[in-house]
Amino acid sequence: MDNLVIGGRQIVNRLFLGTGKFSSYDLIPDVIGSSGAQVVTVALRRVDPGTASENMLAYVPDNCIVMPNTSGARTADEAIQIARLARAMGCGNWIKIEVISDNKYLLPDNEETICATRTLAAEGFVVLPYMNPDLTAARKMLDCGAAAVMPLGSPIGSNRGLKTRELVQIMIDELAAPVIVDAGLGKPSDAAEAMEMGAAAVLVNTAIATAEDPVLMAGAFSLAVKAGRMAYLAGLGGESALARASSPLTGFLF
Amino acid sequence: MRIVLNGKETCWPEETEMLTFIRNCGFNQERVVVQHNGRILTREEWTGVSVQEDDRIDVLQFVGGG
């Protein structure tokens, strides 16, 4: 079995799903079903009194791992508080640390993320930090107890694909821990590319949620992730600058 | 009396047990988490803590997010 193990959990499906931006929560069960996702992210927000707000967890099957994020946190302390609040909801101890102070590109603050990782891992959280792809920062996060690291492919919600390819490849090559590409993957081929490179998983939200048919797109991403993983395990053939004939160079008719 | 609920100044008639406060505000108690003056309350504490003058209360729930 080629399962991914994080926080003691066996994960068969290497497509992690974000649940933001869907036009209706009603879509989410079908999207989860179509994607096969086992790990599902959610956010924590204030709720206005007296509003008929929906319980989004009612749309997530019980066998999914709920991974709250700390979106809205600008510092390690804020991320830590959001993580503790999320755990108090009683849906497990996984946390995606997200510390962002840059409102234009929503790039994460690796230094604050390292600090939050240290505290939350010590408190028993299964910590998956969203990060700028940086080998040294990733090593520090793992030393602090991160269960995996999640470098961005391109800015959140941009659908621009794996613009950080070289740096992510270095992380995959050098780190023993799972590297999960999070953010910016816009097409199934982007997800396949990350998986072919050896990423342990990918986390996709916007590309699925904003597709014309999110359920169909979730299935497409699932297939791409599986294909990319199989290709990685199979071992990609080498590249060359010049052509190398596929047919025998002997026995020509002419 | 004055309290700050989810960052907004709010008038509340009297000192109230947190559980009653949550119910009276219309929150679904099964799906929210409560922070009282910066401290996260367990559900068990909702019956032992009162909302008082100048308290800061945050009530949060999970929503879709990436």
mmCIF file of C-alpha atoms in Angstrom:
data_model
loop_
_atom_site.group_PDB
_atom_site.id
_atom_site.type_symbol
_atom_site.label_atom_id
_atom_site.label_comp_id
_atom_site.label_asym_id
_atom_site.label_seq_id
_atom_site.Cartn_x
_atom_site.Cartn_y
_atom_site.Cartn_z
ATOM 1 C CA MET A 1 0.000 0.000 0.000
ATOM 2 C CA ASP A 2 1.272 3.436 -0.933
ATOM 3 C CA ASN A 3 -0.395 5.283 1.914
ATOM 4 C CA LEU A 4 0.708 8.596 3.309
ATOM 5 C CA VAL A 5 0.965 8.571 7.098
ATOM 6 C CA ILE A 6 0.578 11.859 8.942
ATOM 7 C CA GLY A 7 -0.094 12.166 12.638
ATOM 8 C CA GLY A 8 -0.606 8.424 12.839
ATOM 9 C CA ARG A 9 -3.395 8.499 10.249
ATOM 10 C CA GLN A 10 -3.257 6.462 7.047
ATOM 11 C CA ILE A 11 -4.154 8.629 4.091
ATOM 12 C CA VAL A 12 -4.953 6.830 0.866
ATOM 13 C CA ASN A 13 -6.033 9.848 -1.147
ATOM 14 C CA ARG A 14 -3.307 12.395 -1.657
ATOM 15 C CA LEU A 15 -5.646 15.173 -2.754
ATOM 16 C CA PHE A 16 -6.431 17.427 0.205
ATOM 17 C CA LEU A 17 -9.471 19.632 -0.300
ATOM 18 C CA GLY A 18 -10.155 23.188 0.767
ATOM 19 C CA THR A 19 -13.803 24.070 1.349
ATOM 20 C CA GLY A 20 -13.765 27.838 0.759
ATOM 21 C CA LYS A 21 -15.409 29.750 -2.081
ATOM 22 C CA PHE A 22 -18.000 27.133 -3.022
ATOM 23 C CA SER A 23 -21.211 28.752 -4.182
ATOM 24 C CA SER A 24 -23.118 26.563 -1.724
ATOM 25 C CA TYR A 25 -22.214 24.142 1.061
ATOM 26 C CA ASP A 26 -24.625 21.774 -0.689
ATOM 27 C CA LEU A 27 -21.882 21.111 -3.239
ATOM 28 C CA ILE A 28 -19.344 20.000 -0.668
ATOM 29 C CA PRO A 29 -20.492 16.392 -0.078
ATOM 30 C CA ASP A 30 -20.488 15.696 -3.806
ATOM 31 C CA VAL A 31 -17.114 17.407 -4.239
ATOM 32 C CA ILE A 32 -15.645 15.361 -1.392
ATOM 33 C CA GLY A 33 -17.167 12.235 -2.899
ATOM 34 C CA SER A 34 -15.873 13.001 -6.376
ATOM 35 C CA SER A 35 -12.408 13.935 -5.156
ATOM 36 C CA GLY A 36 -12.139 11.094 -2.660
ATOM 37 C CA ALA A 37 -10.463 13.577 -0.325
ATOM 38 C CA GLN A 38 -9.885 12.386 3.231
ATOM 39 C CA VAL A 39 -8.310 15.591 4.513
ATOM 40 C CA VAL A 40 -10.539 18.648 4.378
ATOM 41 C CA THR A 41 -9.671 22.161 5.494
ATOM 42 C CA VAL A 42 -12.016 24.619 7.179
ATOM 43 C CA ALA A 43 -11.665 28.114 8.656
ATOM 44 C CA LEU A 44 -12.808 29.534 11.988
ATOM 45 C CA ARG A 45 -14.792 32.770 12.007
ATOM 46 C CA ARG A 46 -16.903 34.886 14.316
ATOM 47 C CA VAL A 47 -20.593 34.227 13.920
ATOM 48 C CA ASP A 48 -23.138 37.013 14.190
ATOM 49 C CA PRO A 49 -25.823 36.523 16.816
ATOM 50 C CA GLY A 50 -29.226 35.672 15.507
ATOM 51 C CA THR A 51 -28.092 34.798 11.989
ATOM 52 C CA ALA A 52 -29.154 31.496 10.534
ATOM 53 C CA SER A 53 -25.615 30.392 9.771
ATOM 54 C CA GLU A 54 -25.128 26.911 8.475
ATOM 55 C CA ASN A 55 -23.014 24.279 10.156
ATOM 56 C CA MET A 56 -20.491 23.478 7.460
ATOM 57 C CA LEU A 57 -19.278 20.389 9.317
ATOM 58 C CA ALA A 58 -22.649 18.827 8.585
ATOM 59 C CA TYR A 59 -21.516 18.672 4.965
ATOM 60 C CA VAL A 60 -18.251 16.862 5.731
ATOM 61 C CA PRO A 61 -18.460 13.062 6.125
ATOM 62 C CA ASP A 62 -17.454 11.735 9.529
ATOM 63 C CA ASN A 63 -14.564 9.714 8.117
ATOM 64 C CA CYS A 64 -12.774 12.836 6.851
ATOM 65 C CA ILE A 65 -9.937 14.415 8.788
ATOM 66 C CA VAL A 66 -10.928 18.016 9.494
ATOM 67 C CA MET A 67 -7.919 20.321 9.278
ATOM 68 C CA PRO A 68 -8.807 23.827 10.476
ATOM 69 C CA ASN A 69 -6.577 26.611 9.227
ATOM 70 C CA THR A 70 -5.447 29.663 11.142
ATOM 71 C CA SER A 71 -6.396 32.107 8.406
ATOM 72 C CA GLY A 72 -6.730 35.625 9.688
ATOM 73 C CA ALA A 73 -3.653 35.234 11.889
ATOM 74 C CA ARG A 74 -0.923 37.840 11.343
ATOM 75 C CA THR A 75 1.378 36.649 14.110
ATOM 76 C CA ALA A 76 2.364 33.384 15.761
ATOM 77 C CA ASP A 77 0.362 34.300 18.859
ATOM 78 C CA GLU A 78 -2.800 34.835 16.827
ATOM 79 C CA ALA A 79 -2.290 31.535 15.001
ATOM 80 C CA ILE A 80 -1.790 29.736 18.307
ATOM 81 C CA GLN A 81 -5.006 31.182 19.713
ATOM 82 C CA ILE A 82 -7.000 30.260 16.602
ATOM 83 C CA ALA A 83 -5.577 26.732 16.735
ATOM 84 C CA ARG A 84 -6.600 26.338 20.371
ATOM 85 C CA LEU A 85 -10.092 27.624 19.599
ATOM 86 C CA ALA A 86 -10.355 25.215 16.687
ATOM 87 C CA ARG A 87 -9.355 22.287 18.882
ATOM 88 C CA ALA A 88 -11.958 23.335 21.432
ATOM 89 C CA MET A 89 -14.564 22.677 18.732
ATOM 90 C CA GLY A 90 -13.846 18.997 19.291
ATOM 91 C CA CYS A 91 -12.961 17.949 15.755
ATOM 92 C CA GLY A 92 -9.467 16.639 16.337
ATOM 93 C CA ASN A 93 -6.024 18.101 16.671
ATOM 94 C CA TRP A 94 -4.885 18.731 13.110
ATOM 95 C CA ILE A 95 -4.019 22.319 12.285
ATOM 96 C CA LYS A 96 -2.874 24.084 9.158
ATOM 97 C CA ILE A 97 -0.810 27.019 10.357
ATOM 98 C CA GLU A 98 -1.304 30.035 8.156
ATOM 99 C CA VAL A 99 0.310 33.302 9.267
ATOM 100 C CA ILE A 100 -0.054 36.087 6.750
ATOM 101 C CA SER A 101 0.610 39.788 7.056
ATOM 102 C CA ASP A 102 0.910 40.543 3.325
ATOM 103 C CA ASN A 103 -2.542 41.366 2.006
ATOM 104 C CA LYS A 104 -1.535 41.712 -1.632
ATOM 105 C CA TYR A 105 0.004 38.315 -2.323
ATOM 106 C CA LEU A 106 -1.050 36.545 0.891
ATOM 107 C CA LEU A 107 2.456 35.207 1.284
ATOM 108 C CA PRO A 108 3.086 33.439 4.583
ATOM 109 C CA ASP A 109 5.481 34.666 7.262
ATOM 110 C CA ASN A 110 7.886 31.770 7.747
ATOM 111 C CA GLU A 111 9.448 33.170 10.916
ATOM 112 C CA GLU A 112 6.143 33.542 12.738
ATOM 113 C CA THR A 113 5.051 30.177 11.348
ATOM 114 C CA ILE A 114 8.110 28.495 12.883
ATOM 115 C CA CYS A 115 7.243 30.032 16.273
ATOM 116 C CA ALA A 116 3.632 28.868 16.055
ATOM 117 C CA THR A 117 4.736 25.396 14.966
ATOM 118 C CA ARG A 118 6.982 25.042 18.020
ATOM 119 C CA THR A 119 4.219 25.908 20.474
ATOM 120 C CA LEU A 120 1.416 23.958 18.846
ATOM 121 C CA ALA A 121 3.445 20.806 18.228
ATOM 122 C CA ALA A 122 4.442 20.882 21.908
ATOM 123 C CA GLU A 123 0.741 21.082 22.785
ATOM 124 C CA GLY A 124 0.036 17.918 20.838
ATOM 125 C CA PHE A 125 -1.327 19.340 17.625
ATOM 126 C CA VAL A 126 -0.620 17.639 14.307
ATOM 127 C CA VAL A 127 0.898 20.686 12.671
ATOM 128 C CA LEU A 128 0.993 21.280 8.934
ATOM 129 C CA PRO A 129 2.470 24.717 8.256
ATOM 130 C CA TYR A 130 1.682 26.636 5.080
ATOM 131 C CA MET A 131 4.965 28.255 4.065
ATOM 132 C CA ASN A 132 7.087 30.002 1.526
ATOM 133 C CA PRO A 133 9.200 27.287 -0.108
ATOM 134 C CA ASP A 134 12.468 27.582 1.774
ATOM 135 C CA LEU A 135 14.525 24.534 2.738
ATOM 136 C CA THR A 136 16.030 26.084 5.851
ATOM 137 C CA ALA A 137 12.699 27.302 7.178
ATOM 138 C CA ALA A 138 11.162 23.904 6.453
ATOM 139 C CA ARG A 139 13.916 22.175 8.409
ATOM 140 C CA LYS A 140 13.263 24.481 11.353
ATOM 141 C CA MET A 141 9.532 23.744 11.221
ATOM 142 C CA LEU A 142 10.205 20.008 11.161
ATOM 143 C CA ASP A 143 12.697 20.329 14.015
ATOM 144 C CA CYS A 144 9.922 22.099 15.939
ATOM 145 C CA GLY A 145 7.609 19.145 15.385
ATOM 146 C CA ALA A 146 5.725 19.829 12.157
ATOM 147 C CA ALA A 147 4.186 16.643 10.746
ATOM 148 C CA ALA A 148 4.669 17.871 7.170
ATOM 149 C CA VAL A 149 5.404 21.123 5.393
ATOM 150 C CA MET A 150 3.157 22.821 2.862
ATOM 151 C CA PRO A 151 4.991 25.148 0.476
ATOM 152 C CA LEU A 152 2.948 27.296 -1.873
ATOM 153 C CA GLY A 153 2.907 26.671 -5.618
ATOM 154 C CA SER A 154 1.876 30.257 -6.363
ATOM 155 C CA PRO A 155 -0.156 32.847 -4.451
ATOM 156 C CA ILE A 156 -3.358 31.642 -2.798
ATOM 157 C CA GLY A 157 -6.310 31.555 -5.140
ATOM 158 C CA SER A 158 -4.255 32.621 -8.157
ATOM 159 C CA ASN A 159 -4.616 29.371 -10.135
ATOM 160 C CA ARG A 160 -1.183 30.081 -11.620
ATOM 161 C CA GLY A 161 0.336 26.673 -11.031
ATOM 162 C CA LEU A 162 3.708 25.576 -9.742
ATOM 163 C CA LYS A 163 5.711 28.785 -10.100
ATOM 164 C CA THR A 164 7.933 27.742 -7.191
ATOM 165 C CA ARG A 165 8.877 24.477 -8.847
ATOM 166 C CA GLU A 166 12.654 24.611 -8.338
ATOM 167 C CA LEU A 167 12.460 25.454 -4.657
ATOM 168 C CA VAL A 168 9.756 22.876 -4.001
ATOM 169 C CA GLN A 169 11.847 20.235 -5.771
ATOM 170 C CA ILE A 170 14.787 21.007 -3.496
ATOM 171 C CA MET A 171 12.549 20.555 -0.473
ATOM 172 C CA ILE A 172 11.228 17.241 -1.778
ATOM 173 C CA ASP A 173 14.745 16.019 -2.514
ATOM 174 C CA GLU A 174 16.229 17.050 0.815
ATOM 175 C CA LEU A 175 13.488 16.477 3.383
ATOM 176 C CA ALA A 176 12.442 13.103 4.726
ATOM 177 C CA ALA A 177 9.074 14.502 5.850
ATOM 178 C CA PRO A 178 6.061 14.857 3.548
ATOM 179 C CA VAL A 179 6.047 17.947 1.326
ATOM 180 C CA ILE A 180 2.516 18.941 0.407
ATOM 181 C CA VAL A 181 2.065 21.583 -2.272
ATOM 182 C CA ASP A 182 -0.577 24.025 -1.122
ATOM 183 C CA ALA A 183 -1.985 27.064 -2.909
ATOM 184 C CA GLY A 184 -2.018 28.219 -6.477
ATOM 185 C CA LEU A 185 -2.486 24.912 -8.280
ATOM 186 C CA GLY A 186 -4.953 25.907 -10.971
ATOM 187 C CA LYS A 187 -5.276 22.858 -13.195
ATOM 188 C CA PRO A 188 -5.209 19.101 -12.757
ATOM 189 C CA SER A 189 -1.969 19.100 -14.762
ATOM 190 C CA ASP A 190 -0.432 21.374 -12.088
ATOM 191 C CA ALA A 191 -1.357 18.810 -9.451
ATOM 192 C CA ALA A 192 0.030 15.990 -11.580
ATOM 193 C CA GLU A 193 3.253 17.949 -12.032
ATOM 194 C CA ALA A 194 3.674 18.356 -8.275
ATOM 195 C CA MET A 195 3.005 14.671 -7.689
ATOM 196 C CA GLU A 196 5.391 13.595 -10.470
ATOM 197 C CA MET A 197 8.065 15.621 -8.702
ATOM 198 C CA GLY A 198 7.521 13.589 -5.554
ATOM 199 C CA ALA A 199 5.197 15.780 -3.541
ATOM 200 C CA ALA A 200 3.474 13.682 -0.881
ATOM 201 C CA ALA A 201 0.115 15.349 -1.555
ATOM 202 C CA VAL A 202 -1.454 18.543 -2.836
ATOM 203 C CA LEU A 203 -4.046 20.826 -1.292
ATOM 204 C CA VAL A 204 -6.507 22.334 -3.759
ATOM 205 C CA ASN A 205 -9.392 24.712 -3.151
ATOM 206 C CA THR A 206 -9.911 27.599 -5.561
ATOM 207 C CA ALA A 207 -9.329 25.625 -8.754
ATOM 208 C CA ILE A 208 -12.114 23.238 -7.802
ATOM 209 C CA ALA A 209 -14.469 25.672 -6.078
ATOM 210 C CA THR A 210 -14.422 28.187 -8.928
ATOM 211 C CA ALA A 211 -14.682 25.674 -11.781
ATOM 212 C CA GLU A 212 -17.901 25.755 -13.798
ATOM 213 C CA ASP A 213 -18.573 22.225 -12.555
ATOM 214 C CA PRO A 214 -16.779 21.791 -9.213
ATOM 215 C CA VAL A 215 -17.823 18.157 -8.800
ATOM 216 C CA LEU A 216 -16.413 17.199 -12.195
ATOM 217 C CA MET A 217 -13.263 19.216 -11.568
ATOM 218 C CA ALA A 218 -12.763 17.500 -8.206
ATOM 219 C CA GLY A 219 -12.789 14.174 -10.029
ATOM 220 C CA ALA A 220 -10.311 15.493 -12.577
ATOM 221 C CA PHE A 221 -7.925 16.612 -9.838
ATOM 222 C CA SER A 222 -8.251 13.262 -8.104
ATOM 223 C CA LEU A 223 -7.265 11.403 -11.271
ATOM 224 C CA ALA A 224 -4.383 13.808 -11.890
ATOM 225 C CA VAL A 225 -3.045 13.308 -8.372
ATOM 226 C CA LYS A 226 -3.222 9.536 -8.769
ATOM 227 C CA ALA A 227 -1.555 9.705 -12.198
ATOM 228 C CA GLY A 228 1.188 11.950 -10.927
ATOM 229 C CA ARG A 229 1.831 9.709 -7.953
ATOM 230 C CA MET A 230 1.967 6.594 -10.133
ATOM 231 C CA ALA A 231 4.397 8.322 -12.493
ATOM 232 C CA TYR A 232 6.621 9.288 -9.574
ATOM 233 C CA LEU A 233 6.629 5.732 -8.262
ATOM 234 C CA ALA A 234 7.259 4.374 -11.760
ATOM 235 C CA GLY A 235 10.286 6.638 -12.177
ATOM 236 C CA LEU A 236 10.296 9.154 -15.000
ATOM 237 C CA GLY A 237 12.491 8.460 -18.007
ATOM 238 C CA GLY A 238 15.471 10.726 -18.573
ATOM 239 C CA GLU A 239 15.380 13.846 -20.750
ATOM 240 C CA SER A 240 17.794 14.648 -23.550
ATOM 241 C CA ALA A 241 18.384 17.715 -25.675
ATOM 242 C CA LEU A 242 18.471 15.754 -28.941
ATOM 243 C CA ALA A 243 16.100 13.186 -30.404
ATOM 244 C CA ARG A 244 16.558 9.525 -29.596
ATOM 245 C CA ALA A 245 14.794 7.268 -32.059
ATOM 246 C CA SER A 246 12.123 5.054 -30.584
ATOM 247 C CA SER A 247 12.192 2.624 -33.521
ATOM 248 C CA PRO A 248 15.213 0.426 -34.331
ATOM 249 C CA LEU A 249 17.944 2.120 -36.374
ATOM 250 C CA THR A 250 18.603 -1.110 -38.315
ATOM 251 C CA GLY A 251 16.714 -3.000 -41.036
ATOM 252 C CA PHE A 252 15.518 0.088 -42.891
ATOM 253 C CA LEU A 253 13.684 -0.531 -46.175
ATOM 254 C CA PHE A 254 15.489 2.442 -47.788
ATOM 255 C CA MET B 1 -24.743 46.918 30.746
ATOM 256 C CA ARG B 2 -22.073 47.204 28.079
ATOM 257 C CA ILE B 3 -20.276 44.188 26.634
ATOM 258 C CA VAL B 4 -18.174 43.669 23.528
ATOM 259 C CA LEU B 5 -19.519 40.778 21.478
ATOM 260 C CA ASN B 6 -17.451 39.709 18.490
ATOM 261 C CA GLY B 7 -15.669 43.049 18.541
ATOM 262 C CA LYS B 8 -18.842 45.164 18.626
ATOM 263 C CA GLU B 9 -20.102 47.130 21.591
ATOM 264 C CA THR B 10 -23.423 45.704 22.632
ATOM 265 C CA CYS B 11 -25.961 46.463 25.345
ATOM 266 C CA TRP B 12 -27.008 43.508 27.468
ATOM 267 C CA PRO B 13 -29.688 43.783 30.146
ATOM 268 C CA GLU B 14 -28.092 41.955 33.056
ATOM 269 C CA GLU B 15 -25.437 39.580 34.306
ATOM 270 C CA THR B 16 -26.158 36.240 32.641
ATOM 271 C CA GLU B 17 -24.766 32.715 32.770
ATOM 272 C CA MET B 18 -22.777 32.021 29.597
ATOM 273 C CA LEU B 19 -24.936 29.068 28.542
ATOM 274 C CA THR B 20 -28.071 31.211 28.788
ATOM 275 C CA PHE B 21 -26.313 34.064 27.002
ATOM 276 C CA ILE B 22 -25.332 31.775 24.103
ATOM 277 C CA ARG B 23 -28.873 30.458 23.818
ATOM 278 C CA ASN B 24 -30.502 33.881 24.105
ATOM 279 C CA CYS B 25 -28.250 35.319 21.407
ATOM 280 C CA GLY B 26 -29.493 32.643 19.053
ATOM 281 C CA PHE B 27 -26.193 30.798 18.677
ATOM 282 C CA ASN B 28 -26.310 27.084 18.068
ATOM 283 C CA GLN B 29 -24.457 25.817 21.111
ATOM 284 C CA GLU B 30 -23.491 22.557 19.426
ATOM 285 C CA ARG B 31 -21.364 24.230 16.792
ATOM 286 C CA VAL B 32 -19.682 27.228 18.372
ATOM 287 C CA VAL B 33 -16.641 27.851 20.497
ATOM 288 C CA VAL B 34 -16.561 30.716 22.990
ATOM 289 C CA GLN B 35 -13.758 32.974 24.102
ATOM 290 C CA HIS B 36 -14.398 35.013 27.246
ATOM 291 C CA ASN B 37 -12.030 37.919 27.927
ATOM 292 C CA GLY B 38 -9.430 36.149 25.819
ATOM 293 C CA ARG B 39 -9.814 32.783 27.532
ATOM 294 C CA ILE B 40 -11.228 29.799 25.677
ATOM 295 C CA LEU B 41 -14.104 28.218 27.560
ATOM 296 C CA THR B 42 -14.805 24.519 27.587
ATOM 297 C CA ARG B 43 -18.460 23.643 27.221
ATOM 298 C CA GLU B 44 -18.531 22.594 30.864
ATOM 299 C CA GLU B 45 -17.492 26.126 31.827
ATOM 300 C CA TRP B 46 -20.482 27.684 30.110
ATOM 301 C CA THR B 47 -22.547 26.985 33.215
ATOM 302 C CA GLY B 48 -19.958 28.329 35.655
ATOM 303 C CA VAL B 49 -19.095 31.620 33.990
ATOM 304 C CA SER B 50 -21.251 34.747 33.860
ATOM 305 C CA VAL B 51 -21.320 37.519 31.307
ATOM 306 C CA GLN B 52 -20.607 40.734 33.172
ATOM 307 C CA GLU B 53 -20.146 44.452 32.496
ATOM 308 C CA ASP B 54 -17.296 45.219 30.050
ATOM 309 C CA ASP B 55 -16.711 41.554 29.170
ATOM 310 C CA ARG B 56 -15.299 40.717 25.766
ATOM 311 C CA ILE B 57 -16.941 37.677 24.237
ATOM 312 C CA ASP B 58 -16.137 36.032 20.930
ATOM 313 C CA VAL B 59 -18.288 33.303 19.460
ATOM 314 C CA LEU B 60 -16.837 31.419 16.527
ATOM 315 C CA GLN B 61 -17.721 28.533 14.265
ATOM 316 C CA PHE B 62 -16.226 26.643 11.354
ATOM 317 C CA VAL B 63 -16.873 27.934 7.863
ATOM 318 C CA GLY B 64 -15.566 26.904 4.467
ATOM 319 C CA GLY B 65 -11.895 27.713 4.052
ATOM 320 C CA GLY B 66 -8.772 26.598 2.253
#
